[in-house]
XYZ file of C-alpha atoms in Angstrom:
566
model
C 101.016 95.575 113.757
C 98.593 92.801 112.732
C 99.373 89.158 113.429
C 99.325 87.288 110.135
C 100.113 83.586 109.691
C 103.454 82.801 108.068
C 102.036 79.755 106.305
C 98.960 80.102 104.101
C 97.539 77.851 101.421
C 98.580 80.212 98.648
C 102.175 80.425 99.900
C 102.446 76.653 100.220
C 101.254 76.186 96.624
C 103.698 78.834 95.379
C 106.511 77.073 97.262
C 105.565 73.758 95.627
C 105.494 75.327 92.156
C 108.841 77.092 92.593
C 110.413 73.933 94.059
C 109.137 71.894 91.101
C 110.677 74.359 88.659
C 114.025 74.561 90.469
C 114.352 70.779 90.900
C 113.764 70.329 87.156
C 116.714 72.540 86.189
C 119.859 71.121 84.575
C 123.187 72.089 86.128
C 123.803 74.710 83.428
C 120.813 76.696 84.744
C 121.718 76.510 88.414
C 122.403 80.264 88.634
C 118.909 80.914 87.256
C 117.399 78.613 89.863
C 119.373 80.311 92.630
C 118.104 83.712 91.508
C 114.498 82.434 91.453
C 114.941 81.131 95.002
C 116.278 84.534 96.118
C 113.387 86.289 94.389
C 110.900 83.969 96.087
C 112.489 84.524 99.501
C 112.566 88.314 99.078
C 108.962 88.396 97.901
C 107.925 86.258 100.881
C 109.577 88.656 103.346
C 108.082 91.728 101.643
C 104.621 90.140 101.633
C 104.839 89.215 105.317
C 105.852 92.751 106.201
C 103.188 94.349 103.986
C 100.333 92.234 105.333
C 101.449 92.571 108.954
C 101.408 96.368 108.644
C 99.021 97.290 105.808
C 99.508 101.038 106.368
C 103.115 100.720 105.140
C 101.772 100.708 101.568
C 98.915 103.091 102.310
C 99.965 105.462 99.514
C 98.507 102.930 97.099
C 94.871 101.802 96.951
C 94.905 98.092 96.112
C 91.794 96.125 95.287
C 89.606 95.575 98.334
C 89.031 92.080 99.632
C 92.256 90.626 98.234
C 95.531 89.780 99.908
C 98.638 91.579 98.714
C 99.635 88.675 96.451
C 103.234 89.938 96.295
C 104.809 86.479 96.452
C 102.612 85.010 93.717
C 102.959 88.108 91.520
C 106.754 88.198 91.839
C 107.522 84.578 90.938
C 104.904 83.761 88.291
C 106.478 85.292 85.169
C 110.107 84.365 86.063
C 108.938 80.774 86.682
C 107.306 80.713 83.253
C 110.467 81.956 81.542
C 112.638 79.506 83.478
C 110.364 76.621 82.431
C 110.778 77.779 78.832
C 114.551 77.646 79.316
C 114.294 74.056 80.540
C 112.243 73.189 77.477
C 114.753 74.885 75.154
C 117.606 72.980 76.803
C 115.863 69.770 75.783
C 115.398 71.140 72.277
C 119.104 71.964 71.937
C 120.080 68.494 73.136
C 117.847 67.119 70.346
C 119.243 69.644 67.820
C 115.754 71.122 67.428
C 116.712 74.672 68.445
C 119.675 77.021 68.104
C 121.824 78.611 70.774
C 120.618 82.080 69.739
C 117.088 81.195 70.785
C 118.339 80.026 74.186
C 120.237 83.312 74.630
C 117.103 85.248 73.715
C 114.936 83.457 76.301
C 117.734 83.819 78.852
C 117.610 87.574 78.341
C 113.844 87.475 78.720
C 114.115 85.515 81.974
C 116.556 87.998 83.484
C 114.499 90.943 82.216
C 111.345 89.546 83.862
C 113.092 88.687 87.127
C 114.952 92.034 87.188
C 111.617 93.847 86.842
C 110.155 91.885 89.760
C 113.301 92.334 91.865
C 113.311 96.100 91.288
C 109.652 96.350 92.320
C 110.363 94.385 95.506
C 113.232 96.752 96.321
C 110.934 99.704 95.665
C 108.227 98.293 97.947
C 110.827 97.681 100.661
C 112.006 101.288 100.400
C 108.422 102.551 100.580
C 107.753 100.511 103.699
C 111.009 101.654 105.300
C 110.046 105.287 104.751
C 106.622 104.795 106.325
C 105.901 105.518 109.970
C 107.947 103.245 112.201
C 105.966 100.793 114.298
C 108.193 97.790 113.849
C 110.897 97.008 116.338
C 114.349 98.260 115.371
C 115.849 94.773 115.415
C 113.101 93.369 113.146
C 113.426 96.225 110.659
C 117.228 95.950 110.648
C 117.087 92.190 110.115
C 114.704 92.521 107.154
C 116.875 95.244 105.632
C 120.008 93.109 105.913
C 118.307 90.071 104.398
C 116.888 92.133 101.525
C 120.255 93.774 100.829
C 122.078 90.434 100.910
C 119.502 88.883 98.588
C 119.806 91.782 96.144
C 123.603 91.501 96.016
C 123.485 87.726 95.511
C 120.814 88.152 92.838
C 123.049 90.635 90.982
C 125.959 88.187 91.147
C 123.813 85.357 89.753
C 122.574 87.614 86.951
C 126.120 88.706 86.081
C 127.383 85.107 85.986
C 124.528 83.979 83.750
C 124.811 86.893 81.312
C 128.598 86.569 81.091
C 128.131 82.970 79.928
C 126.128 84.099 76.867
C 128.362 87.102 76.089
C 131.613 87.264 74.156
C 133.143 90.308 75.822
C 133.057 92.118 79.132
C 131.578 95.169 77.405
C 128.735 93.049 76.090
C 128.042 91.713 79.577
C 128.007 95.257 80.959
C 125.575 96.391 78.275
C 123.266 93.506 79.107
C 123.415 94.352 82.806
C 122.442 97.925 81.927
C 119.573 96.524 79.859
C 118.360 94.624 82.928
C 118.683 97.798 85.012
C 116.574 99.633 82.444
C 113.829 97.006 82.805
C 113.922 97.359 86.578
C 113.635 101.147 86.531
C 110.855 101.003 83.927
C 108.956 98.461 86.040
C 109.114 100.681 89.136
C 107.883 103.679 87.157
C 105.069 101.696 85.559
C 103.730 100.036 88.715
C 103.584 103.438 90.422
C 101.612 104.764 87.473
C 99.214 101.797 87.399
C 98.472 101.785 91.129
C 97.963 105.556 91.258
C 96.012 105.923 88.004
C 93.735 102.929 88.589
C 93.077 102.807 92.355
C 91.186 99.802 93.751
C 91.501 97.992 90.414
C 94.245 95.493 91.297
C 96.134 94.041 94.216
C 99.876 94.666 94.534
C 100.566 91.170 93.191
C 98.278 91.604 90.196
C 99.851 94.964 89.400
C 103.288 93.353 89.753
C 102.420 90.636 87.223
C 100.927 93.107 84.742
C 103.873 95.472 85.146
C 106.545 92.837 84.620
C 104.673 91.490 81.600
C 104.231 94.910 79.985
C 107.841 95.901 80.619
C 109.027 92.630 79.091
C 106.756 93.144 76.062
C 107.698 96.787 75.568
C 111.369 95.941 76.129
C 111.141 93.347 73.388
C 109.549 95.956 71.110
C 112.279 98.485 71.924
C 115.089 95.981 71.449
C 113.616 94.902 68.122
C 113.506 98.515 66.960
C 116.995 99.355 68.237
C 118.392 96.285 66.520
C 117.078 97.582 63.207
C 118.183 101.182 63.713
C 121.649 100.548 65.103
C 122.726 97.246 63.562
C 126.248 98.513 63.072
C 126.557 100.272 66.439
C 125.292 97.578 68.804
C 127.115 94.218 69.104
C 125.197 91.495 67.327
C 124.716 89.389 70.434
C 123.417 92.259 72.602
C 120.004 91.713 71.054
C 119.266 88.209 69.907
C 118.893 87.631 66.187
C 115.414 86.295 66.939
C 114.332 89.912 67.404
C 114.577 90.343 63.667
C 115.076 87.570 61.138
C 113.264 84.774 62.970
C 110.187 86.818 63.813
C 106.988 85.569 62.210
C 104.628 87.924 60.439
C 101.848 86.977 62.843
C 103.992 87.781 65.880
C 104.981 91.192 64.505
C 101.384 92.090 63.634
C 99.987 91.052 67.024
C 102.740 92.889 68.894
C 102.290 96.013 66.772
C 98.515 96.040 67.257
C 98.623 95.601 71.018
C 101.493 97.971 71.737
C 100.037 100.548 69.370
C 96.708 100.510 71.209
C 98.417 100.662 74.607
C 100.393 103.701 73.461
C 97.434 105.361 71.753
C 95.931 106.993 74.903
C 99.170 108.969 75.361
C 99.157 109.923 71.689
C 95.520 110.999 71.817
C 96.109 112.989 74.994
C 98.843 114.941 73.199
C 96.672 115.464 70.117
C 93.756 116.626 72.268
C 96.004 119.004 74.193
C 97.317 120.542 70.959
C 93.795 120.894 69.572
C 92.487 122.586 72.725
C 95.518 124.889 72.777
C 94.734 125.980 69.240
C 91.109 126.600 70.231
C 92.178 128.812 73.149
C 94.435 130.843 70.881
C 91.485 131.585 68.594
C 88.960 132.039 71.407
C 90.299 132.817 74.873
C 86.942 131.986 76.473
C 86.817 128.422 75.124
C 88.660 125.976 77.374
C 87.710 122.517 76.118
C 86.485 121.073 72.850
C 82.942 119.736 72.531
C 82.135 116.058 72.942
C 81.351 115.734 69.240
C 84.672 117.294 68.245
C 86.488 115.102 70.763
C 84.861 111.977 69.303
C 85.754 112.922 65.734
C 89.300 113.721 66.763
C 89.531 110.396 68.629
C 88.427 108.198 65.742
C 90.494 110.090 63.140
C 93.585 109.806 65.343
C 92.907 106.129 66.037
C 92.502 105.259 62.362
C 95.634 107.175 61.348
C 97.729 105.728 64.176
C 96.632 102.113 63.653
C 96.468 102.118 59.838
C 99.484 104.293 59.014
C 101.872 104.717 61.967
C 101.803 101.217 63.493
C 101.975 99.328 60.154
C 104.941 101.531 59.218
C 106.773 100.188 62.294
C 105.789 96.634 61.351
C 107.229 97.069 57.872
C 110.372 98.648 59.309
C 111.231 95.760 61.650
C 110.070 92.987 59.327
C 110.341 92.589 55.566
C 106.676 92.697 54.636
C 106.253 92.886 50.873
C 102.851 94.520 51.284
C 100.852 96.422 53.870
C 100.536 94.210 56.991
C 96.756 94.362 56.923
C 96.793 93.175 53.298
C 99.067 90.366 54.435
C 96.400 89.427 57.010
C 93.743 89.229 54.295
C 96.042 87.115 52.135
C 96.725 84.835 55.095
C 93.024 84.412 55.905
C 92.066 83.656 52.301
C 94.963 81.246 51.792
C 92.653 78.606 53.313
C 89.284 80.296 52.828
C 87.022 77.335 53.528
C 88.536 76.495 56.934
C 89.301 80.005 58.164
C 86.217 81.827 56.911
C 84.041 78.999 58.247
C 85.799 79.304 61.608
C 85.179 83.066 61.658
C 81.489 82.557 60.886
C 81.259 79.949 63.667
C 82.880 82.357 66.133
C 80.602 85.255 65.198
C 77.445 83.166 65.490
C 78.535 81.708 68.822
C 79.397 85.147 70.218
C 76.160 86.773 69.064
C 73.941 83.974 70.394
C 75.821 83.572 73.688
C 76.258 87.255 74.532
C 72.647 88.156 73.732
C 71.404 85.199 75.775
C 73.687 85.847 78.753
C 72.939 89.566 78.716
C 69.181 88.956 78.886
C 69.743 86.472 81.727
C 71.856 88.976 83.644
C 69.122 91.615 83.365
C 66.135 89.476 84.295
C 67.348 86.410 86.161
C 68.507 85.788 89.713
C 71.396 83.637 88.538
C 74.471 84.580 90.532
C 76.986 86.733 88.679
C 79.846 84.308 89.317
C 77.960 81.446 87.630
C 76.930 83.650 84.742
C 80.566 84.542 84.152
C 81.542 80.857 84.109
C 79.307 80.369 81.093
C 81.750 82.604 79.244
C 84.527 80.242 80.270
C 82.607 77.388 78.680
C 82.052 79.523 75.597
C 85.837 80.047 75.430
C 86.286 76.257 75.330
C 83.775 75.942 72.479
C 85.497 78.732 70.569
C 89.179 78.034 71.089
C 89.586 74.282 71.581
C 88.560 73.243 68.020
C 90.559 76.117 66.526
C 93.694 75.228 68.506
C 93.548 71.639 67.264
C 92.665 72.430 63.644
C 93.982 75.972 62.946
C 96.618 76.948 65.561
C 98.385 79.570 63.393
C 95.135 81.291 62.539
C 94.128 81.235 66.216
C 97.343 83.123 67.083
C 96.264 85.957 64.807
C 92.621 85.802 65.910
C 93.623 86.169 69.577
C 95.618 89.282 68.727
C 92.721 90.792 66.778
C 90.209 90.016 69.541
C 92.440 91.470 72.241
C 93.015 94.583 70.121
C 89.248 95.047 69.797
C 88.840 94.642 73.581
C 91.538 97.226 74.283
C 90.023 99.691 71.803
C 86.537 99.270 73.278
C 87.849 99.681 76.827
C 89.606 102.916 75.815
C 86.351 104.159 74.298
C 84.455 103.197 77.458
C 86.924 104.858 79.833
C 87.089 108.084 77.808
C 83.284 107.987 77.225
C 83.764 108.618 73.518
C 80.429 109.277 71.804
C 78.361 107.533 70.598
C 79.711 104.218 71.965
C 81.115 105.146 75.372
C 77.988 105.179 77.535
C 76.252 102.150 75.929
C 79.464 100.164 76.285
C 79.762 101.160 79.925
C 76.221 99.990 80.752
C 76.619 96.789 78.741
C 79.947 95.807 80.358
C 78.621 96.507 83.857
C 76.185 93.625 83.405
C 79.089 91.149 83.557
C 81.312 92.645 86.248
C 82.021 91.310 89.718
C 83.868 92.454 92.843
C 87.230 92.311 91.051
C 86.173 94.949 88.520
C 85.672 98.642 89.187
C 83.886 101.518 87.523
C 87.256 102.771 86.331
C 88.681 99.630 84.757
C 86.966 96.351 83.799
C 89.558 93.585 83.507
C 87.619 90.297 83.535
C 87.240 89.965 79.775
C 90.913 90.879 79.248
C 92.102 88.333 81.782
C 90.000 85.502 80.331
C 91.165 86.156 76.779
C 94.804 86.623 77.794
C 94.667 83.563 80.030
C 93.693 81.456 77.025
C 96.003 83.219 74.557
C 99.320 83.484 76.416
C 100.079 79.739 76.641
C 99.337 79.432 72.923
C 101.554 82.374 71.969
C 104.393 81.147 74.200
C 104.218 77.638 72.703
C 105.281 78.809 69.252
C 108.491 77.231 68.011
C 109.780 74.018 69.563
C 107.251 72.394 71.867
C 107.636 68.837 73.131
C 104.742 69.202 75.571
C 101.626 68.911 73.437
C 99.288 69.947 76.255
C 101.094 73.198 77.138
C 99.244 75.348 74.538
C 95.982 74.134 76.089
C 96.974 75.345 79.584
C 94.652 78.360 79.572
C 91.692 76.623 77.963
C 91.922 73.615 80.289
C 92.551 75.512 83.529
C 89.985 78.282 82.973
C 87.450 76.785 80.595
C 87.274 73.368 82.246
C 88.877 73.338 85.707
C 87.852 76.752 87.022
C 84.340 76.443 85.591
C 83.672 72.989 87.027
C 85.159 73.984 90.392
C 82.827 76.989 90.636
C 79.675 75.213 89.477
C 80.114 72.056 91.542
C 81.345 73.999 94.559
C 78.392 76.384 94.375
C 75.798 73.619 94.105
C 77.260 70.762 96.127
C 80.106 72.288 98.138
C 80.010 71.768 101.918
C 83.609 71.597 103.158
C 85.386 74.924 102.800
C 89.134 75.304 102.502
C 89.107 78.222 104.951
C 86.664 79.846 107.312
C 86.622 83.130 105.408
C 86.849 81.839 101.834
C 84.100 80.541 99.559
C 86.122 77.824 97.771
C 85.139 74.260 98.678
C 86.919 70.918 98.702
C 84.201 69.405 96.493
C 84.618 72.144 93.902
C 88.400 71.786 93.811
C 88.142 68.016 93.455
C 85.676 68.452 90.585
C 87.994 70.919 88.851
C 91.039 68.652 89.110
C 89.085 65.561 88.032
C 87.500 67.302 85.048
C 90.833 68.599 83.722
C 92.430 65.154 84.025
C 89.425 63.584 82.268
C 89.684 66.022 79.365
C 93.431 65.361 79.149
C 92.775 61.608 78.892
C 90.504 62.327 75.912
C 92.704 65.021 74.352
C 96.024 63.153 74.403
C 94.958 60.356 71.988
C 93.424 62.941 69.662
C 96.667 64.930 69.583
C 98.709 61.755 69.116
C 96.620 60.801 66.078
C 97.375 64.233 64.572
C 101.149 63.847 64.896
C 101.821 65.964 67.997
C 104.883 65.163 70.110
C 103.740 63.494 73.346
C 106.397 63.286 76.046
C 104.431 64.428 79.111
C 104.470 61.932 81.969
C 101.121 61.276 83.610
C 102.492 61.797 87.134
C 103.978 65.118 86.068
C 100.642 66.061 84.526
C 98.775 65.081 87.699
C 101.109 67.248 89.794
C 100.603 70.205 87.453
C 96.799 69.850 87.478
C 96.656 69.374 91.253
C 98.921 72.335 92.022
C 96.887 74.541 89.686
C 93.628 73.382 91.275
C 94.935 74.092 94.756
C 96.100 77.547 93.685
C 92.604 78.276 92.377
C 91.208 77.162 95.732
C 93.478 79.282 97.910
C 94.345 82.423 96.005
C 92.393 85.649 96.352
C 94.116 87.070 93.280
C 92.664 87.316 89.778
C 92.751 83.618 88.929
C 92.260 84.192 85.190
C 95.670 85.853 85.116
C 97.729 83.570 87.370
C 96.342 80.055 86.960
C 97.055 79.604 83.205
C 100.633 80.841 83.589
C 101.344 78.602 86.581
C 99.782 75.617 84.795
C 101.761 76.371 81.639
C 105.068 76.618 83.515
C 104.472 73.217 85.137
C 103.444 71.596 81.851
C 106.671 72.751 80.146
C 108.876 70.855 82.623
């Protein structure tokens, strides 16, 4: 058994963030805060055990060079949802939101935390089944603590859900819904860690899993609500799954979930095609690359143009094809939106071609080259978020859909784009990417997009939509550049992050906020963020960037967003 310190910089920052969230809760959310504390404690114990005996999780192949990240991965998404609940409580007190919306976010909080709790239980079971090297008393103590925490967590969940339910049957159905999320999360994280070895740490996989399960669960609940409106009690699935959905939200969700499901669909189509070939010619086992490519693109076009839009029209009352609605939406303000699209295209073409030539011929370090893309994200998204926020919502969905489609083509090596894409993307990878899966571009785009998507509806914290752009585009970039050039004092003996870089990142974000706040105020945004609260959020985020070995593009924007919502 390895000796690992109980207190690390990352764990201290996580404790500060969780404490800040819990101390901001009103009394009506005390059961939620108690459950978050239990989740944090359980994740801490699992992480300590996993890092003290790494072989306990040897069946998985996490990303090399990173800590397990279990604590950070387990509390990030539940903290975000709990911060949203605090914000909605303020909205209800101001009569700016309805109780149905609060019930919906409450369900989302418990779904996210149930997914994380189930994964922690699964990891504990895996470690218990591994070869015994721990002392019997230590193992028994950890088992008792984990079991007690799980029981108390279930009680807190039951109490909270019973408060937003009208009948005992409704509460039971919601508890089963939470159980479904937990089982789905366990199944999915096993699939991700086994299918994509060395691509993510346990904590990163935990965050991705809980997010995907929450997103797919929302999709499933939305569909069930439409199919079985008369069979399922109205308050089992919030009304916001249907009537209050925006067209943009439905289109983005349909695009992304459709592309995530497409590899399974294509695998089935390819299997059927190859089976038909073998029936006609017993000696032919697989189809040719050309036939596979044709089959891929035909299936993709049919699935994304016919099947997915059919679901969109089913769950939402579109009066025309969703893609026609997109064109109508874009041309409703043609001068602003078309001009913005042209600006984006020109900026992407110039920047990517320039950075690609630098990466091939220059000795500029890869980490600095990648930070130029962070600055490009600021130039692209900051003006659009201020001037065209609704259009930016849709643009983020379209860009992410293109990234997912291209990554599928690259992984499957679909001709004629697969190999060129693979060589092109390899020019911008670092140690956190692998030959199997390249995640950096996804994480940067999602890190900027998620705070904006989650800020739809009531938002009394004008800076919260900017959480991703500020933390990644400004703070992370300045920390890396200043730390690389002027950094002397390192936060740890083994790490590369420097005190000078962290100070530069925190200072730069605060400076931009000082400039941004008056601009937002002049445009009519609600400004109720205290400067001390903002300083705490920026500092905690900067310290997390300094200490964490996880994929910062994924965690930092969410942590910053959760603190800004309080």
